[in-house]
Amino acid sequence: MPSTPGTSTGRRRHRVREEALAEILRTGRRLLVEEGPAAVTLRAIAREMNMTAPGLYRYYAAHRDLIQALTSSLYDELAATLAAARDRHPASEPGRQLGAACRELRRWALEHPQEFGLLFAKPLTDADTAPGAAAHDPSWRFGGILLELMVQLWRRGSIQPPTGLDPAWTVQLEEVREHLDGEPVPLEVIYVFVSCWARLYGAVAVEVFGHLDFALTDPGPLFDHTVRDILTTLGEPSPGS
Amino acid sequence: MPSTPGTSTGRRRHRVREEALAEILRTGRRLLVEEGPAAVTLRAIAREMNMTAPGLYRYYAAHRDLIQALTSSLYDELAATLAAARDRHPASEPGRQLGAACRELRRWALEHPQEFGLLFAKPLTDADTAPGAAAHDPSWRFGGILLELMVQLWRRGSIQPPTGLDPAWTVQLEEVREHLDGEPVPLEVIYVFVSCWARLYGAVAVEVFGHLDFALTDPGPLFDHTVRDILTTLGEPSPGS
DNA sequence: AGAGATTGCTAACGCCGTTAACTTTTGGGA
DNA sequence: TCCCAAAAGTTAACGGCGTTAGCAATCTCT
């Protein structure tokens, strides 16, 4: 067991350790960006840090854990980026805030395609993301920002909820609702949120993963149209910048 | 150089070789399905076939080529599956045909998530898919089916093309148009096609890649709604089965 | 100063893709 | 029918990978 951090020297050790952890992730990310996901290897990271691969096991129990920590930190960065974009608009205009966050998501994804791929192109990573998915899930820190904005939009907005909601959904939707603060959101509205998230994810992923390359060099206007559509669905009358 | 196929023996040799090629892909796919993409390895395939890894180099020049051949064959299977779904409806009702093809795409993706991931979760594979992308691109055999159906829909339908098309797009859109037979399709209509394809891809990918797990156990109705939306955009008044 | 935890190392194992050099099989022409 | 060249598959080996075991150094606290 490590000594409890608290004394001055103990604290310093702890900080050094955290700096090493940070340098590992920094190096791994650099390899990801410069040479692709296959290059993010224990031996390569150690080499770049003038270490040997087994030494890294003092910080991560396995290669998989290192990658997981990397994705988690990327989710944090993405969440912070989206929050910053959101805060460039007044809280009194959640529509503009959400629009800005959506566009920032696309901008970040295009600027960091490898990172986006690591986060969002995972068919069946493991069963680590159970259907319920705890609020501690790294992706939740990111997704929560969009969800909260949609809630704001609902509070002041004019979302017209769909009718005839499939009863099989209510159980899962209620679980999502529990993660939200404040007054309970109608399940129908949560359904609208999910549908909008699906559309936003698709609009970004189809572009970043190159599935529009065959047709378009600049899908920007197409994305803008999609965002306007989403905002309209959420009751925002006119598009925000 | 191999002997020119034509003699009886020559033809038989050729068929044996093609059977070996097929068995390699069959084995690779089985490994992909059963143990994930990382398990599709030359040595594992050879092991399963009672061979040694270097022997596979008689059939594929490198591991990358084998994977590429696998993805190409999967594109073919997907295209055939979509064509079959399309042909379950009369050609006089392209709306129903397209709806069936869309739903079949989702069905195939959910039934073969590993294969779908191999085909559609590739951020920056290589620059092999140039913006222009030849009609020989394996993905074109698949995408062409949806595109042709959209053209059919336009011929009889009531697509209202958008106005104010970004002039920067026309060059790329014209390239797509050249791949289509028959009378030239207006660029604005092609824009609608691309936008619908983006939405369809997103609706399938967001589900297969597990980015709706946090909320929904059965996103089927959500997907149906999206398909109806797409068909409406393409001028289909009422949803087909 | 000494005990114990922390941090890094070397050596080694089995897996991977890939190459080189070899044997074996096989098909077709003299 | 025999022979030979091409095809198909083998073993051996290289470097890189994740991972483990065991060992040395260093650092912290008493």
Coordinates of C-alpha atoms (C1' of nucleotides) in Angstrom, one line a residue:
Chain A
M1 CA 0.0 0.0 0.0
P2 CA 1.3 3.5 -0.8
S3 CA 1.9 5.8 2.1
T4 CA -1.0 8.1 2.8
P5 CA -0.4 11.5 1.1
G6 CA -0.4 14.2 3.7
T7 CA 3.1 15.1 4.8
S8 CA 5.0 17.6 2.7
T9 CA 7.3 15.0 1.2
G10 CA 4.5 12.6 0.7
R11 CA 2.6 15.2 -1.1
R12 CA 5.5 15.9 -3.3
R13 CA 5.9 12.2 -4.2
H14 CA 2.3 12.1 -5.1
R15 CA 2.6 15.1 -7.4
V16 CA 5.6 13.5 -9.1
R17 CA 3.6 10.4 -9.6
E18 CA 0.8 12.3 -11.1
E19 CA 3.2 14.1 -13.4
A20 CA 4.4 10.8 -14.6
L21 CA 0.9 9.6 -15.2
A22 CA 0.2 12.8 -17.1
E23 CA 3.4 12.4 -19.2
I24 CA 2.4 8.9 -20.1
L25 CA -1.0 10.0 -21.3
R26 CA 0.6 13.0 -23.1
T27 CA 3.0 10.7 -24.9
G28 CA 0.3 8.2 -25.7
R29 CA -1.8 10.9 -27.2
R30 CA 1.0 12.2 -29.3
L31 CA 1.6 8.8 -30.7
L32 CA -2.1 8.4 -31.4
V33 CA -2.1 11.7 -33.3
E34 CA 1.1 11.2 -35.2
E35 CA 1.1 7.5 -36.0
G36 CA -2.5 6.3 -35.4
P37 CA -4.1 4.1 -32.8
A38 CA -1.9 1.0 -33.5
A39 CA 1.2 3.0 -32.5
V40 CA 0.0 3.7 -29.0
T41 CA 2.0 0.9 -27.5
L42 CA 3.6 0.4 -24.1
R43 CA 7.0 -0.1 -25.6
A44 CA 6.7 3.0 -27.8
I45 CA 5.5 5.2 -25.0
A46 CA 8.3 3.9 -22.7
R47 CA 10.8 4.6 -25.5
E48 CA 9.6 8.1 -26.0
M49 CA 9.9 8.7 -22.2
N50 CA 13.4 7.1 -22.0
M51 CA 12.0 4.2 -20.0
T52 CA 11.5 0.5 -20.5
A53 CA 8.0 -1.0 -21.0
P54 CA 7.8 -2.9 -17.7
G55 CA 8.4 0.3 -15.9
L56 CA 5.0 1.5 -17.1
Y57 CA 3.4 -1.2 -15.1
R58 CA 4.0 0.8 -12.0
Y59 CA 1.4 3.2 -13.4
Y60 CA -1.0 1.1 -15.3
A61 CA -1.8 -2.5 -14.6
A62 CA -2.1 -3.3 -18.3
H63 CA -2.1 -1.7 -21.8
R64 CA -5.9 -1.7 -21.8
D65 CA -6.0 0.4 -18.6
L66 CA -3.7 2.9 -20.1
I67 CA -5.9 3.3 -23.2
Q68 CA -8.9 3.6 -21.0
A69 CA -7.3 6.3 -19.0
L70 CA -6.4 8.1 -22.2
T71 CA -10.0 7.9 -23.5
S72 CA -11.2 9.1 -20.1
S73 CA -9.0 12.2 -20.2
L74 CA -10.1 12.9 -23.8
Y75 CA -13.7 12.8 -22.7
D76 CA -12.8 15.3 -20.1
E77 CA -11.1 17.6 -22.6
L78 CA -14.0 17.3 -24.9
A79 CA -16.5 18.1 -22.1
A80 CA -14.4 21.2 -21.1
T81 CA -14.3 22.3 -24.7
L82 CA -18.0 22.0 -25.1
A83 CA -18.6 23.8 -21.8
A84 CA -16.4 26.6 -22.9
A85 CA -18.3 27.0 -26.2
R86 CA -21.6 26.9 -24.2
D87 CA -20.4 29.6 -21.9
R88 CA -19.6 32.0 -24.7
H89 CA -23.3 32.6 -24.9
P90 CA -25.6 33.8 -22.1
A91 CA -27.4 31.2 -20.0
S92 CA -30.6 33.1 -21.0
E93 CA -30.3 31.7 -24.5
P94 CA -29.9 27.9 -24.1
G95 CA -30.7 27.5 -27.8
R96 CA -27.6 29.5 -28.8
Q97 CA -25.7 27.7 -26.2
L98 CA -26.7 24.3 -27.5
G99 CA -26.0 25.3 -31.1
A100 CA -22.5 26.5 -30.1
A101 CA -21.9 23.2 -28.3
C102 CA -22.9 21.2 -31.3
R103 CA -20.7 23.1 -33.6
E104 CA -17.9 22.9 -31.2
L105 CA -18.3 19.1 -31.1
R106 CA -17.8 19.0 -34.8
R107 CA -14.9 21.4 -34.7
W108 CA -13.1 19.3 -32.1
A109 CA -13.8 16.1 -33.9
L110 CA -12.4 17.4 -37.2
E111 CA -9.4 18.9 -35.4
H112 CA -8.7 15.7 -33.5
P113 CA -10.0 12.9 -35.8
Q114 CA -7.8 10.2 -34.1
E115 CA -9.0 11.1 -30.7
F116 CA -12.6 11.2 -31.9
G117 CA -12.1 7.8 -33.4
L118 CA -10.8 6.4 -30.2
L119 CA -13.8 7.8 -28.3
F120 CA -16.6 7.1 -30.7
A121 CA -15.7 4.3 -33.0
K122 CA -15.9 1.4 -30.6
P123 CA -18.1 -1.5 -31.7
L124 CA -18.3 -3.7 -28.6
T125 CA -15.3 -2.6 -26.6
D126 CA -16.3 -4.7 -23.7
A127 CA -19.5 -5.0 -21.7
D128 CA -18.0 -2.2 -19.5
T129 CA -20.7 0.1 -20.6
A130 CA -23.7 -1.6 -19.2
P131 CA -27.2 -0.5 -20.4
G132 CA -27.7 1.4 -17.2
A133 CA -24.3 3.0 -17.3
A134 CA -23.3 4.8 -14.1
A135 CA -23.1 8.5 -14.0
H136 CA -19.4 8.0 -13.4
D137 CA -19.0 6.7 -16.9
P138 CA -16.4 9.0 -18.6
S139 CA -18.7 9.6 -21.5
W140 CA -21.3 10.9 -19.2
R141 CA -19.2 13.9 -18.3
F142 CA -19.4 14.8 -22.0
G143 CA -22.9 13.7 -22.8
G144 CA -24.2 15.3 -19.7
I145 CA -23.4 18.8 -21.0
L146 CA -25.6 18.3 -24.1
L147 CA -28.3 16.7 -22.1
E148 CA -28.4 19.5 -19.5
L149 CA -28.6 22.1 -22.3
M150 CA -31.5 20.2 -23.8
V151 CA -33.2 20.2 -20.4
Q152 CA -32.7 24.0 -20.2
L153 CA -34.3 24.3 -23.6
W154 CA -37.2 22.2 -22.5
R155 CA -37.8 24.3 -19.4
R156 CA -38.3 27.5 -21.4
G157 CA -39.1 26.1 -24.7
S158 CA -41.9 24.7 -26.7
I159 CA -41.0 21.1 -27.4
Q160 CA -44.0 19.2 -28.6
P161 CA -43.5 15.7 -27.3
P162 CA -44.4 12.8 -29.5
T163 CA -47.4 10.6 -28.8
G164 CA -47.6 6.8 -28.6
L165 CA -44.3 6.3 -26.9
D166 CA -43.2 2.7 -26.8
P167 CA -43.9 1.4 -23.3
A168 CA -40.8 -0.8 -23.4
W169 CA -38.7 2.4 -23.3
T170 CA -40.1 3.9 -20.2
V171 CA -37.9 1.8 -17.9
Q172 CA -34.7 2.9 -19.5
L173 CA -35.8 6.5 -20.0
E174 CA -36.6 6.7 -16.3
E175 CA -33.1 5.7 -15.5
V176 CA -31.8 8.6 -17.6
R177 CA -34.1 10.9 -15.9
E178 CA -32.7 10.1 -12.5
H179 CA -29.4 11.5 -13.6
L180 CA -30.9 14.9 -14.1
D181 CA -31.3 17.4 -11.4
G182 CA -34.3 19.6 -10.8
E183 CA -37.8 19.0 -11.7
P184 CA -38.5 15.7 -13.4
V185 CA -38.5 15.8 -17.2
P186 CA -41.3 14.1 -19.0
L187 CA -40.3 10.8 -20.6
E188 CA -41.5 12.0 -24.0
V189 CA -39.1 14.9 -23.8
I190 CA -36.2 12.6 -22.9
Y191 CA -37.1 10.6 -26.0
V192 CA -36.7 13.8 -28.1
F193 CA -33.3 14.4 -26.4
V194 CA -32.1 10.9 -27.3
S195 CA -33.3 11.3 -30.9
C196 CA -31.5 14.6 -31.2
W197 CA -28.3 13.1 -29.7
A198 CA -28.5 10.3 -32.2
R199 CA -28.8 12.7 -35.0
L200 CA -25.9 14.9 -33.8
Y201 CA -23.6 11.9 -33.3
G202 CA -24.4 10.7 -36.8
A203 CA -23.8 14.0 -38.4
V204 CA -20.4 14.3 -36.9
A205 CA -19.4 10.6 -37.2
V206 CA -20.4 10.3 -40.9
E207 CA -18.1 13.2 -41.7
V208 CA -15.1 12.4 -39.4
F209 CA -15.1 8.7 -40.4
G210 CA -14.9 9.7 -44.1
H211 CA -18.3 8.4 -45.2
L212 CA -19.1 11.7 -47.0
D213 CA -15.7 11.9 -48.8
F214 CA -17.2 10.4 -51.9
A215 CA -19.4 13.4 -52.3
L216 CA -18.4 16.4 -50.4
T217 CA -15.2 18.3 -49.7
D218 CA -16.8 20.6 -47.2
P219 CA -19.8 19.2 -45.4
G220 CA -19.9 22.2 -43.1
P221 CA -23.1 23.6 -44.5
L222 CA -24.7 20.2 -44.3
F223 CA -23.8 20.0 -40.7
D224 CA -25.2 23.5 -40.0
H225 CA -28.5 22.5 -41.6
T226 CA -28.6 19.5 -39.3
V227 CA -28.0 21.6 -36.2
R228 CA -30.7 24.0 -37.3
D229 CA -33.0 21.0 -37.7
I230 CA -32.1 19.7 -34.3
L231 CA -32.7 23.1 -32.6
T232 CA -36.1 23.4 -34.4
T233 CA -37.0 19.9 -33.1
L234 CA -36.1 21.2 -29.6
G235 CA -38.5 24.2 -30.0
E236 CA -35.9 26.8 -30.9
P237 CA -37.6 29.0 -33.4
S238 CA -34.7 30.6 -35.1
P239 CA -31.1 29.4 -35.4
G240 CA -28.5 30.8 -33.1
S241 CA -25.0 31.7 -34.3
Chain B
M1 CA 3.5 -15.7 -64.1
P2 CA 0.7 -18.2 -63.7
S3 CA -0.3 -20.4 -66.6
T4 CA -3.2 -18.8 -68.5
P5 CA -6.4 -20.4 -67.3
G6 CA -8.2 -22.1 -70.2
T7 CA -7.1 -25.7 -70.3
S8 CA -9.1 -28.1 -68.3
T9 CA -6.3 -28.6 -65.8
G10 CA -5.6 -25.0 -65.6
R11 CA -9.1 -24.2 -64.8
R12 CA -9.2 -26.8 -62.0
R13 CA -6.1 -25.4 -60.5
H14 CA -7.6 -22.0 -60.6
R15 CA -10.7 -23.1 -58.9
V16 CA -8.7 -24.8 -56.1
R17 CA -6.9 -21.5 -55.5
E18 CA -10.1 -19.6 -55.3
E19 CA -11.4 -22.1 -52.8
A20 CA -8.3 -21.5 -50.7
L21 CA -8.9 -17.8 -51.0
A22 CA -12.5 -18.2 -49.9
E23 CA -11.5 -20.4 -47.0
I24 CA -9.0 -17.8 -45.8
L25 CA -11.7 -15.1 -45.8
R26 CA -14.2 -17.5 -44.2
T27 CA -11.8 -18.2 -41.4
G28 CA -10.8 -14.6 -41.0
R29 CA -14.4 -13.6 -40.7
R30 CA -15.1 -16.3 -38.1
L31 CA -12.3 -15.1 -36.0
L32 CA -13.6 -11.5 -36.4
V33 CA -17.0 -12.5 -35.2
E34 CA -15.9 -14.9 -32.4
E35 CA -12.9 -13.0 -30.9
G36 CA -13.0 -9.5 -32.3
P37 CA -10.9 -7.6 -34.9
A38 CA -7.6 -8.0 -33.0
A39 CA -7.9 -11.8 -33.4
V40 CA -7.9 -11.7 -37.2
T41 CA -4.3 -12.5 -37.5
L42 CA -2.3 -14.3 -40.1
R43 CA -1.0 -16.9 -37.6
A44 CA -4.4 -17.5 -36.2
I45 CA -6.0 -18.0 -39.6
A46 CA -3.2 -20.3 -40.7
R47 CA -3.6 -22.2 -37.4
E48 CA -7.3 -22.7 -38.0
M49 CA -6.6 -23.9 -41.5
N50 CA -3.8 -26.3 -40.4
M51 CA -1.2 -24.2 -42.2
T52 CA 1.7 -22.0 -41.2
A53 CA 1.6 -18.3 -41.5
P54 CA 4.1 -17.8 -44.3
G55 CA 2.0 -20.1 -46.4
L56 CA -0.7 -17.4 -46.5
Y57 CA 1.7 -15.1 -48.3
R58 CA 1.0 -17.2 -51.4
Y59 CA -2.5 -15.7 -51.4
Y60 CA -2.1 -12.3 -49.9
A61 CA 1.0 -10.1 -50.0
A62 CA 0.5 -8.8 -46.5
H63 CA -1.9 -8.8 -43.6
R64 CA -3.4 -5.5 -44.7
D65 CA -4.3 -7.0 -48.1
L66 CA -6.1 -9.8 -46.4
I67 CA -8.1 -7.5 -44.2
Q68 CA -8.9 -5.4 -47.3
A69 CA -10.1 -8.4 -49.2
L70 CA -12.3 -9.3 -46.2
T71 CA -13.9 -5.9 -46.0
S72 CA -14.4 -6.0 -49.8
S73 CA -16.3 -9.3 -49.5
L74 CA -18.3 -7.9 -46.6
Y75 CA -19.3 -4.9 -48.7
D76 CA -20.5 -7.3 -51.4
E77 CA -22.5 -9.4 -48.9
L78 CA -24.1 -6.2 -47.5
A79 CA -24.9 -5.0 -51.0
A80 CA -26.5 -8.3 -51.9
T81 CA -28.5 -8.3 -48.7
L82 CA -29.8 -4.8 -49.4
A83 CA -30.6 -5.7 -53.0
A84 CA -32.6 -8.7 -51.8
A85 CA -34.6 -6.5 -49.4
R86 CA -35.2 -4.0 -52.1
D87 CA -36.4 -6.7 -54.5
R88 CA -39.0 -7.9 -52.0
H89 CA -41.0 -4.9 -53.1
P90 CA -42.1 -4.1 -56.7
A91 CA -40.0 -1.7 -58.6
S92 CA -43.1 0.5 -59.0
E93 CA -42.8 1.5 -55.4
P94 CA -39.3 2.7 -54.9
G95 CA -40.3 4.3 -51.6
R96 CA -41.1 1.0 -50.1
Q97 CA -38.0 -0.4 -51.7
L98 CA -35.8 2.2 -50.1
G99 CA -37.5 1.8 -46.7
A100 CA -36.9 -1.9 -46.8
A101 CA -33.2 -1.4 -47.8
C102 CA -32.7 1.0 -44.9
R103 CA -34.3 -1.3 -42.4
E104 CA -32.2 -4.2 -43.8
L105 CA -29.1 -2.1 -43.4
R106 CA -29.9 -1.8 -39.7
R107 CA -30.8 -5.4 -39.3
W108 CA -27.6 -6.6 -41.0
A109 CA -25.5 -4.2 -38.8
L110 CA -27.1 -5.4 -35.6
E111 CA -26.8 -9.0 -36.6
H112 CA -23.1 -8.5 -37.6
P113 CA -21.8 -5.8 -35.4
Q114 CA -18.1 -6.8 -35.8
E115 CA -18.4 -6.8 -39.6
F116 CA -20.2 -3.4 -39.5
G117 CA -17.5 -2.0 -37.3
L118 CA -14.8 -3.2 -39.7
L119 CA -16.6 -1.6 -42.6
F120 CA -17.8 1.7 -41.1
A121 CA -15.6 2.6 -38.1
K122 CA -12.5 3.6 -39.8
P123 CA -11.2 7.0 -39.0
L124 CA -8.4 7.6 -41.5
T125 CA -7.7 4.1 -42.7
D126 CA -5.4 5.5 -45.3
A127 CA -5.7 8.0 -48.0
D128 CA -6.9 5.1 -50.1
T129 CA -10.3 6.6 -50.4
A130 CA -9.5 9.7 -52.2
P131 CA -12.2 12.4 -52.3
G132 CA -13.1 11.5 -55.9
A133 CA -13.2 7.8 -55.1
A134 CA -13.5 5.5 -58.1
A135 CA -16.6 3.6 -58.9
H136 CA -14.6 0.5 -58.2
D137 CA -14.4 1.4 -54.6
P138 CA -15.8 -1.6 -52.7
S139 CA -18.1 0.7 -50.7
W140 CA -19.6 2.0 -53.9
R141 CA -21.2 -1.4 -54.6
F142 CA -23.0 -1.0 -51.4
G143 CA -23.7 2.8 -51.4
G144 CA -24.7 2.6 -55.1
I145 CA -27.8 0.6 -54.2
L146 CA -29.2 3.3 -51.9
L147 CA -28.2 6.0 -54.3
E148 CA -29.9 4.3 -57.2
L149 CA -33.1 3.9 -55.2
M150 CA -33.0 7.6 -54.3
V151 CA -32.7 8.4 -58.0
Q152 CA -35.7 6.2 -58.7
L153 CA -37.6 8.1 -56.0
W154 CA -36.6 11.4 -57.5
R155 CA -37.7 10.4 -61.0
R156 CA -41.3 9.8 -59.9
G157 CA -41.3 11.8 -56.7
S158 CA -41.8 15.2 -55.4
I159 CA -38.4 16.1 -53.9
Q160 CA -38.3 19.8 -53.2
P161 CA -34.7 20.7 -53.6
P162 CA -33.1 23.2 -51.3
T163 CA -32.2 26.6 -52.4
G164 CA -28.9 28.5 -52.0
L165 CA -26.6 25.5 -52.5
D166 CA -23.1 26.2 -51.6
P167 CA -21.2 26.7 -54.9
A168 CA -18.1 25.0 -53.4
W169 CA -20.0 21.7 -53.5
T170 CA -21.0 21.7 -57.2
V171 CA -17.6 20.3 -58.3
Q172 CA -17.8 17.3 -56.0
L173 CA -21.5 16.7 -56.6
E174 CA -21.0 16.6 -60.3
E175 CA -18.5 13.9 -59.8
V176 CA -21.1 11.8 -58.0
R177 CA -23.6 12.5 -60.7
E178 CA -21.2 11.0 -63.3
H179 CA -21.5 7.7 -61.6
L180 CA -25.2 7.6 -62.1
D181 CA -26.8 6.3 -65.3
G182 CA -29.7 7.8 -67.1
E183 CA -30.8 11.4 -67.2
P184 CA -28.7 13.8 -65.2
V185 CA -29.9 14.4 -61.7
P186 CA -30.0 18.0 -60.5
L187 CA -27.2 18.8 -58.1
E188 CA -29.7 20.0 -55.5
V189 CA -31.3 16.6 -55.5
I190 CA -27.9 14.9 -55.1
Y191 CA -27.5 17.2 -52.1
V192 CA -30.7 15.8 -50.6
F193 CA -29.4 12.3 -51.2
V194 CA -26.1 12.9 -49.4
S195 CA -27.9 14.5 -46.5
C196 CA -30.2 11.4 -46.3
W197 CA -27.3 9.0 -46.5
A198 CA -25.6 10.9 -43.7
R199 CA -28.7 10.6 -41.5
L200 CA -29.1 6.9 -42.3
Y201 CA -25.5 6.2 -41.5
G202 CA -25.8 8.1 -38.3
A203 CA -28.9 6.3 -37.2
V204 CA -27.4 2.9 -37.7
A205 CA -23.9 3.7 -36.4
V206 CA -25.1 5.4 -33.2
E207 CA -26.9 2.3 -32.3
V208 CA -24.4 -0.3 -33.3
F209 CA -21.5 1.5 -31.7
G210 CA -23.4 1.5 -28.5
H211 CA -23.9 5.2 -28.1
L212 CA -27.6 4.8 -27.3
D213 CA -27.1 2.1 -24.7
F214 CA -27.1 4.7 -21.9
A215 CA -30.8 5.4 -22.7
L216 CA -32.5 2.7 -24.7
T217 CA -32.7 -1.0 -24.8
D218 CA -34.6 -1.2 -28.1
P219 CA -33.9 1.8 -30.4
G220 CA -36.0 0.1 -33.1
P221 CA -38.9 2.6 -33.0
L222 CA -36.4 5.5 -33.0
F223 CA -34.9 4.1 -36.2
D224 CA -38.2 3.6 -37.8
H225 CA -39.0 7.2 -37.1
T226 CA -35.8 8.2 -38.7
V227 CA -36.5 6.2 -41.8
R228 CA -39.9 7.7 -42.1
D229 CA -38.4 11.1 -41.8
I230 CA -35.9 10.3 -44.5
L231 CA -38.6 9.0 -46.9
T232 CA -40.6 12.1 -46.2
T233 CA -37.6 14.2 -47.1
L234 CA -37.4 12.3 -50.3
G235 CA -40.9 13.0 -51.2
E236 CA -42.6 9.8 -50.1
P237 CA -45.9 10.8 -48.7
S238 CA -46.7 7.8 -46.4
P239 CA -44.3 5.3 -44.9
G240 CA -43.9 1.9 -46.6
S241 CA -43.7 -1.2 -44.6
Chain C
dA1 C1' 20.9 5.1 10.2
dG2 C1' 17.9 1.7 8.9
dA3 C1' 13.3 -0.4 7.4
dG4 C1' 10.1 -0.4 4.0
dA5 C1' 7.8 1.3 0.2
dT6 C1' 8.5 3.1 -4.5
dT7 C1' 10.5 3.0 -9.0
dG8 C1' 13.0 1.4 -12.4
dC9 C1' 15.8 -2.2 -14.7
dT10 C1' 17.1 -6.9 -17.2
dA11 C1' 15.7 -11.4 -18.9
dA12 C1' 12.5 -14.1 -20.6
dC13 C1' 7.9 -16.1 -22.5
dG14 C1' 4.6 -16.4 -26.2
dC15 C1' 2.3 -13.9 -29.6
dC16 C1' 2.5 -11.1 -33.9
dG17 C1' 3.9 -9.8 -39.2
dT18 C1' 7.4 -10.7 -42.4
dT19 C1' 11.4 -12.6 -45.1
dA20 C1' 14.5 -16.0 -46.9
dA21 C1' 15.6 -20.5 -48.2
dC22 C1' 14.1 -25.1 -48.5
dT23 C1' 11.1 -29.1 -49.8
dT24 C1' 7.2 -31.2 -51.8
dT25 C1' 3.6 -31.6 -55.0
dT26 C1' 1.7 -31.1 -59.4
dG27 C1' 0.5 -30.2 -64.2
dG28 C1' 1.7 -30.1 -69.0
dG29 C1' 4.9 -30.5 -72.9
dA30 C1' 8.9 -33.3 -75.2
Chain D
dT1 C1' 6.4 -41.7 -70.2
dC2 C1' 9.6 -38.7 -68.2
dC3 C1' 11.1 -34.2 -66.9
dC4 C1' 11.0 -29.7 -65.3
dA5 C1' 9.2 -25.6 -64.0
dA6 C1' 5.7 -23.5 -61.4
dA7 C1' 2.8 -23.6 -57.4
dA8 C1' 2.1 -24.5 -52.5
dG9 C1' 3.7 -25.2 -48.2
dT10 C1' 7.4 -25.9 -44.9
dT11 C1' 11.1 -24.4 -41.2
dA12 C1' 14.2 -20.9 -39.3
dA13 C1' 14.8 -16.4 -38.1
dC14 C1' 14.3 -11.2 -37.3
dG15 C1' 12.3 -7.4 -34.7
dG16 C1' 8.2 -5.7 -32.2
dC17 C1' 4.5 -6.4 -29.1
dG18 C1' 2.2 -7.3 -24.0
dT19 C1' 3.3 -9.3 -19.9
dT20 C1' 5.7 -11.5 -15.8
dA21 C1' 9.4 -12.5 -12.5
dG22 C1' 13.1 -11.2 -10.1
dC23 C1' 16.5 -7.8 -8.9
dA24 C1' 18.8 -3.2 -7.9
dA25 C1' 18.4 1.5 -6.7
dT26 C1' 16.2 5.3 -4.6
dC27 C1' 13.4 7.7 -1.7
dT28 C1' 10.5 8.5 2.8
dC29 C1' 9.6 8.1 7.3
dT30 C1' 10.9 6.7 12.0

